[in-house]
C-alpha cells in the first residue's frame, strides 16, 4: 500500500533549510507561515492602508468616516517541479541498504534540489525587483577593495531612506566580494583609514553570508535540474530584509510504491512540489542589488 507523506516530508525539509540552503533564511521567512495558498496556486495578500492623524478638538465632534481601506495583492505560483526514480529490490539488498530510497532522496535533496532552490530564489528576486525598480547592470571593474564598502553604504542608505527596518537586514555576497569586504575591514584595522570608518561600522550592522559565485547569477536554465544561463550577469551583493520576501514551498505529493507487476518488480518513488518566491510589492525597497556583467 502506498502512502502520500508529502506533509511530513515538507516539514522535514523546512527544518533543514537553515542548515543546507545558502538562502535558507529567505526560504523560511515569517511570511512563509503568514500567507498561505487559497487554492492550488494562488496567494492573496491583504494590503490595508489608513489615513493619518489630525489635530483634536475638545469642544466639538468632528465628522466620522471610514479612515482605512483594504486591497488585495495576488500572487500566482508558476514553478511546478517533480522528481521520480525506480529502485530495484536487489540494489537495496546488494548494497547493504546504501541505495535505499531514504539515502537516494537525501542525496538528491542535497546535491540537486537544494542548490536548485537557491539558484531559483536569487534569479527570481532579480527578475521581480527589476520589474518593480529597474536594476542597472554595472561594469565588472566598478567593484574592488577600495569601492566595495562605499557601494554597500549606498545600498544601506537607500534602505534607510525607504524606511526599511534597520534590524534584521542580511547581506548576501559572492565568494570574491566577501574577500574584498574582509580585506577592506582588515585595511581599516591596520591603517585606521578614516575614509571608510562609516562603512565599516555599518557593515557590522548586518549579517554577511557568503554564497558560491555560481549560485549568485541573474538567470538559470531549469529544464533539467539547474545550470547557469548563457549571458547571465553576476549578483555581487544582495542586501535584503526578509520581511519583503514571500517564499512558498508546497509538496502536494511524495510517495514510494511497493514493487508490482506494473512497475516490473521495482520500487517507484515520485514527488512533486510547487515552489516559488515573491516580493511584497509595497516592501520592494527592502531589496537592494549590485549586479555586474560577466567578463568574457
Coordinates of C-alpha atoms in Angstrom, one line a residue:
X1 CA 0.0 0.0 0.0
X2 CA 1.3 3.4 -0.9
X3 CA 1.1 6.4 1.4
X4 CA 1.4 10.0 0.4
X5 CA 3.7 11.5 3.1
X6 CA 4.0 14.9 1.4
X7 CA 3.1 17.0 4.5
X8 CA 5.6 15.3 6.8
X9 CA 8.3 15.4 4.1
X10 CA 7.7 19.1 3.6
X11 CA 8.0 19.8 7.3
X12 CA 11.2 17.8 7.5
X13 CA 12.7 19.7 4.6
X14 CA 11.7 23.1 6.0
X15 CA 13.5 22.2 9.3
X16 CA 16.7 21.7 7.2
X17 CA 16.5 24.9 5.1
X18 CA 18.5 27.0 7.6
X19 CA 21.4 24.4 7.6
X20 CA 21.7 23.3 4.0
X21 CA 20.4 26.2 1.9
X22 CA 22.6 29.3 1.4
X23 CA 19.4 31.4 1.2
X24 CA 17.8 29.3 4.0
X25 CA 16.8 32.5 5.9
X26 CA 14.8 33.7 2.9
X27 CA 13.2 30.3 2.3
X28 CA 12.0 30.3 5.9
X29 CA 10.7 33.9 6.5
X30 CA 7.8 34.7 8.7
X31 CA 5.8 35.4 5.5
X32 CA 6.0 31.8 4.5
X33 CA 3.9 31.0 7.6
X34 CA 1.8 34.1 7.5
X35 CA 0.4 33.8 3.9
X36 CA -1.0 30.6 2.5
X37 CA -2.3 29.4 -0.8
X38 CA -6.1 29.8 -1.1
X39 CA -6.2 27.2 -3.9
X40 CA -3.7 25.1 -5.8
X41 CA -1.6 28.1 -7.0
X42 CA -2.9 31.4 -5.7
X43 CA -1.9 33.5 -2.7
X44 CA -4.0 36.5 -1.7
X45 CA -2.2 39.1 0.4
X46 CA -4.2 41.8 2.2
X47 CA -3.0 45.4 1.8
X48 CA -4.5 47.6 4.4
X49 CA -4.0 51.4 4.2
X50 CA -5.1 54.2 6.6
X51 CA -5.2 57.9 6.7
X52 CA -3.1 59.9 9.1
X53 CA -3.9 61.6 12.4
X54 CA -5.2 65.2 12.6
X55 CA -5.5 67.8 15.4
X56 CA -8.0 67.1 18.1
X57 CA -10.9 69.4 19.1
X58 CA -12.1 69.2 22.7
X59 CA -15.2 71.4 22.1
X60 CA -16.9 69.6 19.2
X61 CA -17.4 66.3 17.5
X62 CA -16.0 66.0 14.0
X63 CA -17.3 64.1 11.1
X64 CA -16.9 60.3 11.3
X65 CA -15.9 58.4 8.1
X66 CA -14.0 55.3 7.2
X67 CA -10.3 56.1 7.5
X68 CA -8.9 52.9 6.2
X69 CA -9.1 50.8 3.0
X70 CA -8.3 47.3 2.0
X71 CA -7.0 45.9 -1.2
X72 CA -5.6 42.5 -2.3
X73 CA -2.2 41.7 -3.8
X74 CA -2.5 38.4 -5.7
X75 CA 0.5 36.1 -6.3
X76 CA 0.3 33.1 -8.6
X77 CA 2.7 30.1 -8.2
X78 CA 4.2 29.1 -11.5
X79 CA 7.2 26.9 -10.5
X80 CA 5.9 23.2 -10.6
X81 CA 8.7 20.7 -10.1
X82 CA 8.8 16.9 -10.0
X83 CA 11.3 14.0 -9.5
X84 CA 11.0 10.3 -9.9
X85 CA 13.1 7.2 -9.8
X86 CA 12.9 3.4 -9.9
X87 CA 14.8 1.2 -7.3
X88 CA 15.2 -2.5 -7.8
X89 CA 15.0 -4.5 -4.6
X90 CA 18.3 -6.2 -5.4
X91 CA 20.0 -2.9 -5.5
X92 CA 18.9 -2.3 -1.9
X93 CA 19.9 -5.8 -0.7
X94 CA 23.2 -5.9 -2.6
X95 CA 24.4 -2.5 -1.3
X96 CA 23.6 -3.2 2.4
X97 CA 20.8 -0.7 2.2
X98 CA 23.2 2.1 1.0
X99 CA 20.9 2.5 -2.0
X100 CA 17.7 2.7 0.0
X101 CA 15.2 5.3 -1.1
X102 CA 15.9 7.3 2.0
X103 CA 19.5 7.7 1.1
X104 CA 18.7 8.3 -2.6
X105 CA 16.3 11.1 -1.8
X106 CA 18.7 12.6 0.8
X107 CA 21.4 12.7 -1.9
X108 CA 19.0 14.2 -4.4
X109 CA 17.9 16.9 -2.0
X110 CA 21.5 17.8 -1.0
X111 CA 23.1 17.7 -4.4
X112 CA 20.3 18.7 -6.8
X113 CA 17.1 20.1 -5.1
X114 CA 18.7 22.5 -2.6
X115 CA 21.2 24.1 -5.0
X116 CA 18.4 24.5 -7.5
X117 CA 16.2 26.2 -4.9
X118 CA 19.0 28.6 -4.1
X119 CA 19.5 29.3 -7.8
X120 CA 15.8 29.8 -8.3
X121 CA 15.5 32.2 -5.4
X122 CA 18.3 34.6 -6.4
X123 CA 17.2 34.7 -10.1
X124 CA 13.6 35.2 -9.1
X125 CA 14.3 38.0 -6.8
X126 CA 16.4 39.7 -9.5
X127 CA 13.6 39.3 -12.0
X128 CA 10.9 40.6 -9.7
X129 CA 13.0 43.5 -8.4
X130 CA 14.0 44.5 -11.9
X131 CA 10.3 44.7 -12.9
X132 CA 9.4 46.9 -9.9
X133 CA 12.6 49.1 -9.9
X134 CA 14.9 48.6 -12.9
X135 CA 18.4 47.4 -11.9
X136 CA 21.3 48.9 -13.7
X137 CA 23.9 46.2 -14.6
X138 CA 27.4 47.6 -13.7
X139 CA 30.7 47.1 -15.3
X140 CA 32.8 44.4 -13.5
X141 CA 35.5 46.9 -12.6
X142 CA 33.1 49.0 -10.6
X143 CA 33.7 46.7 -7.6
X144 CA 37.1 46.4 -5.9
X145 CA 38.6 46.5 -2.4
X146 CA 38.5 50.3 -2.4
X147 CA 34.9 50.7 -3.5
X148 CA 33.1 47.7 -2.0
X149 CA 32.2 49.3 1.3
X150 CA 31.1 52.6 -0.3
X151 CA 28.8 50.6 -2.6
X152 CA 27.4 48.7 0.3
X153 CA 26.9 52.0 2.2
X154 CA 24.9 53.4 -0.7
X155 CA 22.6 50.3 -0.5
X156 CA 22.1 50.8 3.2
X157 CA 21.3 54.5 2.7
X158 CA 18.7 53.6 0.1
X159 CA 17.0 51.3 2.6
X160 CA 17.2 53.9 5.3
X161 CA 15.5 56.5 3.1
X162 CA 12.8 53.9 2.3
X163 CA 12.1 53.4 6.0
X164 CA 13.2 49.7 5.8
X165 CA 13.7 48.4 9.4
X166 CA 17.4 48.5 10.2
X167 CA 17.3 45.4 12.3
X168 CA 17.3 42.0 10.5
X169 CA 19.0 43.1 7.3
X170 CA 21.1 40.4 5.6
X171 CA 23.9 40.9 3.1
X172 CA 24.5 38.0 0.7
X173 CA 27.7 38.3 -1.3
X174 CA 29.6 36.0 -3.7
X175 CA 32.8 34.5 -2.7
X176 CA 35.1 37.2 -4.1
X177 CA 33.1 40.1 -2.8
X178 CA 33.2 38.6 0.7
X179 CA 37.0 38.5 0.4
X180 CA 37.0 42.2 -0.7
X181 CA 34.9 43.1 2.3
X182 CA 37.2 41.2 4.7
X183 CA 40.3 42.8 3.1
X184 CA 38.7 46.3 3.5
X185 CA 37.9 45.6 7.1
X186 CA 41.4 44.5 7.7
X187 CA 42.8 47.5 6.0
X188 CA 40.9 49.8 8.3
X189 CA 42.0 47.9 11.4
X190 CA 45.7 48.0 10.3
X191 CA 45.8 51.5 8.8
X192 CA 43.0 53.2 10.6
X193 CA 41.7 54.7 7.3
X194 CA 39.1 57.3 8.5
X195 CA 37.6 57.5 5.0
X196 CA 35.9 54.1 5.4
X197 CA 35.1 54.2 9.1
X198 CA 31.4 54.8 8.5
X199 CA 31.1 51.9 6.0
X200 CA 33.0 49.5 8.3
X201 CA 30.7 50.5 11.2
X202 CA 27.6 50.0 9.0
X203 CA 28.6 46.6 7.7
X204 CA 28.8 45.4 11.3
X205 CA 25.0 46.1 11.5
X206 CA 24.1 43.3 9.1
X207 CA 24.7 39.6 8.8
X208 CA 27.1 38.9 6.0
X209 CA 26.6 35.5 4.2
X210 CA 29.0 34.2 1.5
X211 CA 27.4 32.3 -1.4
X212 CA 29.3 30.4 -4.1
X213 CA 29.5 32.5 -7.3
X214 CA 27.5 30.1 -9.4
X215 CA 24.6 30.5 -7.1
X216 CA 24.6 34.3 -7.4
X217 CA 23.5 34.6 -11.1
X218 CA 20.6 36.5 -12.6
X219 CA 19.4 33.7 -14.8
X220 CA 19.3 29.9 -14.9
X221 CA 18.1 27.1 -17.1
X222 CA 15.8 24.8 -15.1
X223 CA 14.9 22.4 -18.0
X224 CA 16.7 19.5 -16.2
X225 CA 18.0 20.3 -12.8
X226 CA 19.7 23.7 -13.0
X227 CA 22.5 25.4 -14.8
X228 CA 23.6 29.0 -15.3
X229 CA 22.0 30.5 -18.4
X230 CA 24.2 31.8 -21.2
X231 CA 24.8 35.5 -20.8
X232 CA 23.7 35.6 -17.1
X233 CA 25.1 38.5 -15.1
X234 CA 26.6 38.2 -11.6
X235 CA 24.8 39.4 -8.5
X236 CA 27.7 40.6 -6.4
X237 CA 25.7 41.9 -3.4
X238 CA 22.1 41.3 -2.3
X239 CA 21.1 43.4 0.7
X240 CA 17.7 42.2 1.8
X241 CA 15.2 42.5 4.7
X242 CA 13.4 39.1 4.9
X243 CA 10.1 40.8 5.6
X244 CA 9.8 41.8 1.9
X245 CA 10.3 38.2 0.7
X246 CA 7.5 35.6 0.4
X247 CA 8.7 32.1 -0.3
X248 CA 6.4 29.2 -1.0
X249 CA 7.4 25.5 -0.9
X250 CA 4.4 23.2 -1.0
X251 CA 4.7 19.5 -1.5
X252 CA 1.5 18.0 -2.9
X253 CA 2.8 14.5 -3.4
X254 CA 5.6 12.3 -2.1
X255 CA 5.1 8.6 -2.3
X256 CA 7.0 5.3 -2.5
X257 CA 5.1 2.4 -4.1
X258 CA 6.0 -1.2 -3.4
X259 CA 7.2 -3.4 -6.3
X260 CA 4.3 -4.6 -8.5
X261 CA 3.6 -6.1 -11.9
X262 CA 3.0 -2.6 -13.2
X263 CA 6.5 -1.5 -12.1
X264 CA 8.1 -4.8 -13.2
X265 CA 9.1 -5.7 -9.7
X266 CA 10.7 -2.3 -8.8
X267 CA 10.0 0.3 -6.1
X268 CA 8.7 3.5 -7.6
X269 CA 9.3 6.8 -6.0
X270 CA 7.7 10.1 -7.1
X271 CA 7.4 13.6 -5.7
X272 CA 6.1 16.9 -6.9
X273 CA 6.1 20.3 -5.4
X274 CA 5.1 23.9 -6.1
X275 CA 7.9 26.3 -5.1
X276 CA 8.0 30.0 -5.8
X277 CA 9.4 33.2 -4.5
X278 CA 7.7 36.6 -4.5
X279 CA 8.4 40.2 -3.4
X280 CA 5.7 42.0 -1.5
X281 CA 5.2 44.9 -3.8
X282 CA 4.9 47.6 -1.2
X283 CA 8.1 46.5 0.5
X284 CA 10.3 46.1 -2.5
X285 CA 12.7 48.8 -1.2
X286 CA 13.8 46.1 1.2
X287 CA 15.8 44.5 -1.6
X288 CA 18.9 46.3 -3.0
X289 CA 21.2 44.6 -5.5
X290 CA 24.6 45.2 -7.0
X291 CA 24.7 43.4 -10.3
X292 CA 27.8 43.3 -12.6
X293 CA 28.2 42.0 -16.1
X294 CA 30.5 39.0 -16.6
X295 CA 33.7 39.4 -18.4
X296 CA 34.1 37.2 -21.5

